[in-house]
Short mmCIF file of C-alpha atoms in Angstrom, two decimals:
data_model
loop_
_atom_site.label_atom_id
_atom_site.label_comp_id
_atom_site.label_asym_id
_atom_site.label_seq_id
_atom_site.Cartn_x
_atom_site.Cartn_y
_atom_site.Cartn_z
CA MET A 1 0.73 2.87 -24.06
CA LYS A 2 2.09 3.54 -20.59
CA TRP A 3 3.59 0.04 -20.39
CA ARG A 4 4.98 0.34 -23.90
CA ARG A 5 6.76 3.61 -23.10
CA PHE A 6 8.03 2.17 -19.84
CA LEU A 7 9.43 -1.00 -21.45
CA VAL A 8 10.97 0.90 -24.37
CA SER A 9 12.72 3.32 -22.03
CA ARG A 10 14.05 0.46 -19.89
CA PHE A 11 15.19 -1.44 -22.98
CA VAL A 12 17.07 1.59 -24.34
CA ARG A 13 18.70 2.16 -20.96
CA LEU A 14 19.60 -1.52 -20.70
CA ALA A 15 21.12 -1.58 -24.18
CA PHE A 16 23.19 1.54 -23.47
CA VAL A 17 24.59 0.10 -20.22
CA LEU A 18 25.38 -3.27 -21.82
CA VAL A 19 27.24 -1.54 -24.65
CA ALA A 20 29.20 0.50 -22.09
CA ILE A 21 30.14 -2.61 -20.10
CA THR A 22 31.20 -4.44 -23.29
CA THR A 23 33.37 -1.51 -24.38
CA LEU A 24 35.03 -1.18 -20.98
CA THR A 25 35.83 -4.88 -20.75
CA PHE A 26 37.33 -4.75 -24.25
CA LEU A 27 39.53 -1.81 -23.29
CA MET A 28 40.64 -3.63 -20.15
CA MET A 29 43.23 -5.71 -22.01
CA HIS A 30 44.63 -2.69 -23.83
CA LEU A 31 44.84 -0.47 -20.74
CA ALA A 32 46.33 -3.15 -18.47
CA PRO A 33 50.10 -2.98 -17.93
CA GLY A 34 52.28 -5.37 -19.89
CA ASP A 35 52.03 -6.96 -23.30
CA PRO A 36 49.44 -9.78 -23.62
CA ALA A 37 51.42 -11.28 -26.49
CA ARG A 38 54.51 -11.43 -24.27
CA LEU A 39 52.49 -13.16 -21.55
CA VAL A 40 51.26 -15.78 -24.01
CA ALA A 41 54.63 -16.36 -25.68
CA GLY A 42 56.55 -16.36 -22.39
CA MET A 43 58.78 -13.81 -20.76
CA ASP A 44 61.91 -15.41 -22.26
CA ALA A 45 60.53 -15.71 -25.82
CA ASP A 46 62.25 -13.93 -28.69
CA GLU A 47 60.62 -11.18 -30.73
CA GLN A 48 59.55 -13.56 -33.50
CA ALA A 49 57.61 -15.73 -31.05
CA VAL A 50 56.03 -12.63 -29.51
CA GLN A 51 54.99 -11.39 -32.96
CA ILE A 52 53.43 -14.75 -33.78
CA ALA A 53 51.48 -14.63 -30.50
CA ARG A 54 50.39 -11.06 -31.28
CA GLU A 55 49.05 -12.13 -34.69
CA ARG A 56 47.29 -15.15 -33.15
CA LEU A 57 45.58 -12.88 -30.62
CA GLY A 58 44.65 -10.41 -33.34
CA LEU A 59 46.57 -7.61 -31.62
CA ASP A 60 48.23 -6.63 -34.91
CA GLN A 61 44.83 -5.50 -36.24
CA PRO A 62 43.47 -1.95 -35.90
CA MET A 63 41.63 -1.22 -32.68
CA TYR A 64 38.21 -1.00 -34.30
CA GLN A 65 38.73 -4.39 -35.98
CA GLN A 66 39.73 -5.95 -32.67
CA PHE A 67 36.57 -4.54 -31.08
CA LEU A 68 34.37 -5.90 -33.88
CA ASP A 69 36.01 -9.31 -33.53
CA TYR A 70 35.47 -9.17 -29.76
CA VAL A 71 31.78 -8.30 -30.10
CA GLY A 72 31.33 -10.94 -32.79
CA GLY A 73 32.86 -13.52 -30.46
CA LEU A 74 30.41 -12.51 -27.71
CA PHE A 75 27.45 -13.15 -30.00
CA ARG A 76 28.90 -16.59 -30.75
CA GLY A 77 29.46 -17.29 -27.06
CA ASP A 78 33.23 -17.09 -27.51
CA LEU A 79 34.94 -15.19 -24.68
CA GLY A 80 38.44 -16.09 -25.81
CA THR A 81 41.04 -18.48 -24.46
CA SER A 82 42.71 -18.40 -21.06
CA PHE A 83 46.39 -17.41 -21.13
CA ALA A 84 47.10 -19.62 -18.11
CA THR A 85 45.28 -22.87 -18.92
CA ASN A 86 44.75 -22.53 -22.69
CA GLN A 87 41.10 -23.49 -22.14
CA PRO A 88 38.11 -21.53 -23.47
CA VAL A 89 37.04 -18.86 -21.00
CA THR A 90 33.45 -20.12 -21.19
CA GLU A 91 34.60 -23.49 -19.83
CA GLU A 92 36.58 -21.79 -17.06
CA ILE A 93 33.50 -19.81 -16.03
CA ALA A 94 31.17 -22.81 -16.30
CA GLN A 95 33.41 -24.76 -13.92
CA LYS A 96 33.49 -21.99 -11.29
CA ILE A 97 30.06 -20.37 -11.48
CA GLY A 98 28.31 -22.96 -9.29
CA PRO A 99 29.75 -21.97 -5.88
CA THR A 100 29.25 -18.26 -6.61
CA ALA A 101 25.64 -18.76 -7.73
CA GLN A 102 24.98 -20.86 -4.62
CA LEU A 103 26.42 -18.10 -2.46
CA ALA A 104 24.32 -15.40 -4.16
CA VAL A 105 21.07 -17.38 -3.85
CA LEU A 106 21.62 -18.23 -0.18
CA GLY A 107 22.68 -14.66 0.57
CA MET A 108 19.57 -13.21 -1.10
CA ALA A 109 17.35 -15.68 0.76
CA LEU A 110 18.87 -14.61 4.09
CA ILE A 111 18.34 -10.95 3.24
CA LEU A 112 14.67 -11.57 2.44
CA LEU A 113 14.06 -13.74 5.50
CA VAL A 114 15.89 -11.44 7.94
CA GLY A 115 15.88 -7.88 6.60
CA LEU A 116 12.16 -7.54 5.79
CA PRO A 117 10.66 -8.96 9.01
CA MET A 118 13.31 -7.21 11.11
CA GLY A 119 12.37 -3.85 9.59
CA ILE A 120 8.62 -4.38 10.06
CA ILE A 121 9.02 -5.57 13.65
CA GLY A 122 11.33 -2.64 14.36
CA ALA A 123 8.73 -0.19 13.05
CA VAL A 124 5.89 -1.75 15.09
CA LEU A 125 7.88 -1.72 18.33
CA THR A 126 9.13 1.82 17.69
CA ARG A 127 5.59 3.07 17.05
CA ASN A 128 4.36 1.41 20.24
CA GLY A 129 6.69 3.58 22.28
CA HIS A 130 9.62 1.24 22.93
CA ARG A 131 12.30 3.95 22.88
CA TRP A 132 14.99 1.59 24.07
CA PHE A 133 14.33 -0.70 21.13
CA GLU A 134 14.57 2.16 18.64
CA ILE A 135 18.00 3.10 19.99
CA ALA A 136 19.19 -0.52 20.03
CA PHE A 137 17.81 -1.16 16.52
CA SER A 138 19.39 1.93 14.98
CA GLY A 139 22.73 1.30 16.68
CA SER A 140 22.98 -2.40 15.86
CA THR A 141 21.83 -2.17 12.24
CA GLY A 142 24.01 0.89 11.66
CA ALA A 143 27.02 -0.99 12.98
CA MET A 144 26.28 -4.11 10.92
CA ALA A 145 25.78 -2.06 7.77
CA SER A 146 29.17 -0.38 8.16
CA ILE A 147 31.43 -3.35 9.00
CA PRO A 148 33.50 -4.52 5.99
CA GLN A 149 32.47 -7.94 4.73
CA TYR A 150 35.94 -9.41 5.03
CA LEU A 151 35.91 -8.61 8.75
CA ILE A 152 32.49 -10.24 9.15
CA ALA A 153 33.75 -13.29 7.25
CA THR A 154 36.91 -13.50 9.38
CA PHE A 155 34.93 -13.21 12.62
CA LEU A 156 32.41 -15.88 11.57
CA ALA A 157 35.17 -18.25 10.46
CA PHE A 158 37.06 -17.81 13.73
CA LEU A 159 33.98 -18.18 15.94
CA PHE A 160 31.91 -20.92 14.24
CA ALA A 161 34.59 -22.88 12.39
CA VAL A 162 37.80 -22.55 14.42
CA THR A 163 36.58 -21.99 18.01
CA TRP A 164 33.30 -23.93 18.13
CA GLN A 165 33.97 -26.16 15.08
CA LEU A 166 30.31 -26.19 14.10
CA LEU A 167 30.77 -25.50 10.38
CA PRO A 168 33.54 -25.97 7.79
CA VAL A 169 36.05 -23.14 7.54
CA ALA A 170 36.75 -23.64 3.83
CA GLY A 171 35.60 -25.45 0.71
CA SER A 172 32.68 -25.35 -1.68
CA GLY A 173 31.53 -28.95 -1.96
CA SER A 174 28.60 -28.93 0.47
CA ILE A 175 25.73 -26.74 1.62
CA GLU A 176 27.29 -26.57 5.11
CA ALA A 177 30.40 -24.94 3.63
CA ALA A 178 28.22 -22.22 2.07
CA ILE A 179 26.43 -21.16 5.28
CA LEU A 180 29.15 -18.95 6.77
CA PRO A 181 30.05 -17.23 3.47
CA ALA A 182 26.36 -16.60 2.75
CA VAL A 183 25.85 -15.04 6.18
CA ALA A 184 29.00 -12.95 5.72
CA ILE A 185 27.78 -11.37 2.47
CA ALA A 186 24.18 -10.99 3.71
CA VAL A 187 24.77 -9.16 7.01
CA ARG A 188 25.44 -5.69 5.56
CA PRO A 189 22.64 -5.59 2.96
CA ALA A 190 20.16 -7.19 5.40
CA ALA A 191 20.90 -4.46 7.95
CA SER A 192 20.49 -1.74 5.31
CA ILE A 193 17.22 -3.25 4.08
CA ALA A 194 15.92 -3.50 7.66
CA ARG A 195 16.63 0.19 8.27
CA LEU A 196 14.87 1.26 5.07
CA VAL A 197 11.89 -1.03 5.63
CA ARG A 198 11.50 0.27 9.19
CA VAL A 199 11.37 3.89 8.03
CA ARG A 200 8.92 3.09 5.23
CA THR A 201 6.71 1.00 7.52
CA LEU A 202 6.52 3.85 10.04
CA GLU A 203 5.40 6.16 7.23
CA VAL A 204 2.74 3.69 6.15
CA LEU A 205 1.48 3.19 9.71
CA GLU A 206 0.98 6.96 10.03
CA SER A 207 -0.66 7.34 6.60
CA PRO A 208 -4.32 8.43 6.35
CA TYR A 209 -5.57 5.23 4.74
CA VAL A 210 -4.10 3.10 7.54
CA ARG A 211 -5.67 5.38 10.13
CA THR A 212 -8.98 5.03 8.31
CA ALA A 213 -8.61 1.24 8.28
CA ARG A 214 -7.91 1.28 12.02
CA SER A 215 -10.96 3.42 12.66
CA LYS A 216 -13.07 0.84 10.84
CA ARG A 217 -11.81 -1.84 13.24
CA LEU A 218 -9.97 -3.72 10.50
CA PRO A 219 -8.28 -6.78 12.06
CA THR A 220 -4.60 -6.22 12.73
CA ARG A 221 -3.55 -9.21 10.65
CA LYS A 222 -5.54 -8.03 7.64
CA LEU A 223 -4.27 -4.48 8.11
CA TYR A 224 -0.65 -5.53 7.91
CA LEU A 225 -1.17 -8.01 5.08
CA ALA A 226 -3.26 -5.66 2.95
CA HIS A 227 -1.54 -2.31 3.57
CA VAL A 228 1.75 -2.49 5.44
CA PHE A 229 3.39 -5.56 3.92
CA PRO A 230 2.91 -4.60 0.22
CA ASN A 231 4.49 -1.18 0.81
CA SER A 232 7.40 -2.75 2.65
CA ILE A 233 7.91 -5.18 -0.24
CA THR A 234 8.02 -2.24 -2.67
CA THR A 235 10.75 -0.58 -0.62
CA MET A 236 12.79 -3.77 -0.58
CA LEU A 237 12.31 -4.32 -4.31
CA ALA A 238 13.53 -0.80 -5.01
CA MET A 239 16.80 -1.78 -3.33
CA GLY A 240 16.94 -5.17 -5.09
CA GLY A 241 19.43 -4.17 -7.79
CA VAL A 242 21.79 -2.47 -5.36
CA THR A 243 21.50 -5.42 -2.99
CA PHE A 244 22.37 -7.91 -5.73
CA ALA A 245 25.38 -5.82 -6.76
CA SER A 246 26.50 -5.78 -3.12
CA LEU A 247 26.18 -9.57 -2.96
CA ILE A 248 28.31 -10.00 -6.09
CA GLY A 249 30.97 -7.63 -4.80
CA GLY A 250 30.93 -9.33 -1.41
CA ALA A 251 31.26 -12.77 -2.97
CA VAL A 252 34.53 -11.76 -4.65
CA ILE A 253 36.01 -10.90 -1.24
CA VAL A 254 34.37 -13.53 0.94
CA GLU A 255 35.31 -16.41 -1.37
CA GLN A 256 38.93 -15.55 -0.66
CA VAL A 257 38.41 -15.84 3.11
CA PHE A 258 36.67 -19.22 2.89
CA ALA A 259 38.79 -20.60 0.01
CA ARG A 260 35.74 -21.22 -2.19
CA LEU A 261 36.60 -22.10 -5.78
CA GLY A 262 34.12 -19.70 -7.36
CA LEU A 263 34.22 -16.79 -9.77
CA GLY A 264 35.54 -14.42 -7.11
CA THR A 265 38.60 -16.54 -6.34
CA THR A 266 39.19 -17.13 -10.06
CA LEU A 267 38.91 -13.41 -10.79
CA VAL A 268 41.48 -12.44 -8.16
CA HIS A 269 43.87 -15.20 -9.28
CA SER A 270 43.51 -14.19 -12.93
CA VAL A 271 44.27 -10.56 -12.11
CA LEU A 272 47.42 -11.58 -10.24
CA VAL A 273 48.76 -13.77 -13.08
CA GLY A 274 47.65 -11.43 -15.88
CA ASP A 275 45.10 -13.81 -17.40
CA TYR A 276 43.17 -11.00 -19.07
CA PRO A 277 40.65 -13.04 -21.11
CA VAL A 278 39.38 -14.72 -17.93
CA VAL A 279 39.23 -11.35 -16.15
CA GLN A 280 37.30 -9.90 -19.08
CA GLY A 281 34.88 -12.82 -19.19
CA ILE A 282 34.10 -12.80 -15.46
CA VAL A 283 33.74 -9.01 -15.26
CA LEU A 284 31.48 -9.05 -18.32
CA LEU A 285 29.32 -11.86 -16.89
CA LEU A 286 28.96 -10.24 -13.45
CA GLY A 287 28.29 -6.83 -15.00
CA PHE A 288 25.61 -8.24 -17.27
CA ALA A 289 24.05 -10.11 -14.34
CA VAL A 290 23.81 -6.96 -12.21
CA VAL A 291 22.35 -4.90 -15.07
CA LEU A 292 19.78 -7.56 -16.00
CA VAL A 293 18.71 -7.99 -12.37
CA ASN A 294 18.23 -4.21 -12.09
CA ALA A 295 16.12 -4.23 -15.25
CA LEU A 296 14.02 -7.12 -13.91
CA VAL A 297 13.52 -5.28 -10.61
CA ASP A 298 12.30 -2.21 -12.52
CA VAL A 299 9.72 -4.30 -14.37
CA ILE A 300 8.53 -6.03 -11.19
CA LEU A 301 8.25 -2.64 -9.45
CA GLY A 302 6.17 -1.40 -12.37
CA ILE A 303 3.79 -4.33 -11.87
CA VAL A 304 3.60 -4.07 -8.08
CA ASP A 305 3.48 -0.26 -7.93
CA PRO A 306 2.45 1.39 -11.24
CA ARG A 307 3.42 4.78 -9.82
CA THR A 308 7.08 3.90 -10.35
CA MET A 309 6.51 3.86 -14.12
CA GLU A 310 5.70 7.57 -13.99
CA ALA A 311 8.51 8.36 -11.55
CA GLY A 312 11.15 6.47 -13.55
CA ARG A 313 10.42 8.01 -16.95
#
């Protein structure tokens, strides 16, 4: 019953957020400046051509009918047609999603491989009385967590691609070209995760059950694997949704710096040229991805730490 209530509550919340995202992306075209029909027909087109374009886009229909048509198209996998290329938006997204997905996966891997161990090591050294390390850790991670991602990307490109010429400065055709962008979007969330994991690990190390385990001469390796590491994982999982959203937002900016032909670059270009169907499609896809990842994180947290089911009700 507890799991049923938990899953039902998460499903209701998920459905509400997805409906909100769908509604906002639909309103995007109507709230944006300019006339979409004029953009399709051409700025020099006469009124008759504009009216024909408006009827073809369904903009002559009442608002509620346009919304129903939009939602119906989503269920059919139809996100509309690009104003700029006259191609289906689904094809535009399919062509550009690869580099962005690669960037997100590599960025998340770096966060897991760097942020978690850095936080645990920081907690252990802090607890052992290394005051200098605590100051250095707090200062460095605080600085990394506050630097804008476009500055990190620019610095990495200048240092590793332009000055030392170790890695490509642009492109999306190889794994080497993805290293610098992945590092650029992973630095801030990895630093934030490390800070949170360090605080949580210090709390666990001072908890009564860890003290009891120490008093029973439990081997250090077993102590950390059985008690410290699982609690640190829970802390990181709790930040998983926010971290993924940060990666997606960072990818939009960082892809511009490294000239990667992904969803971020396409989104910015489509905004500049007024290609609203492509903007709608990409925003809807990224929004759905963030929401679904958050829902998945909630379920995993419920499995790893059942106490979160009670706290999240």
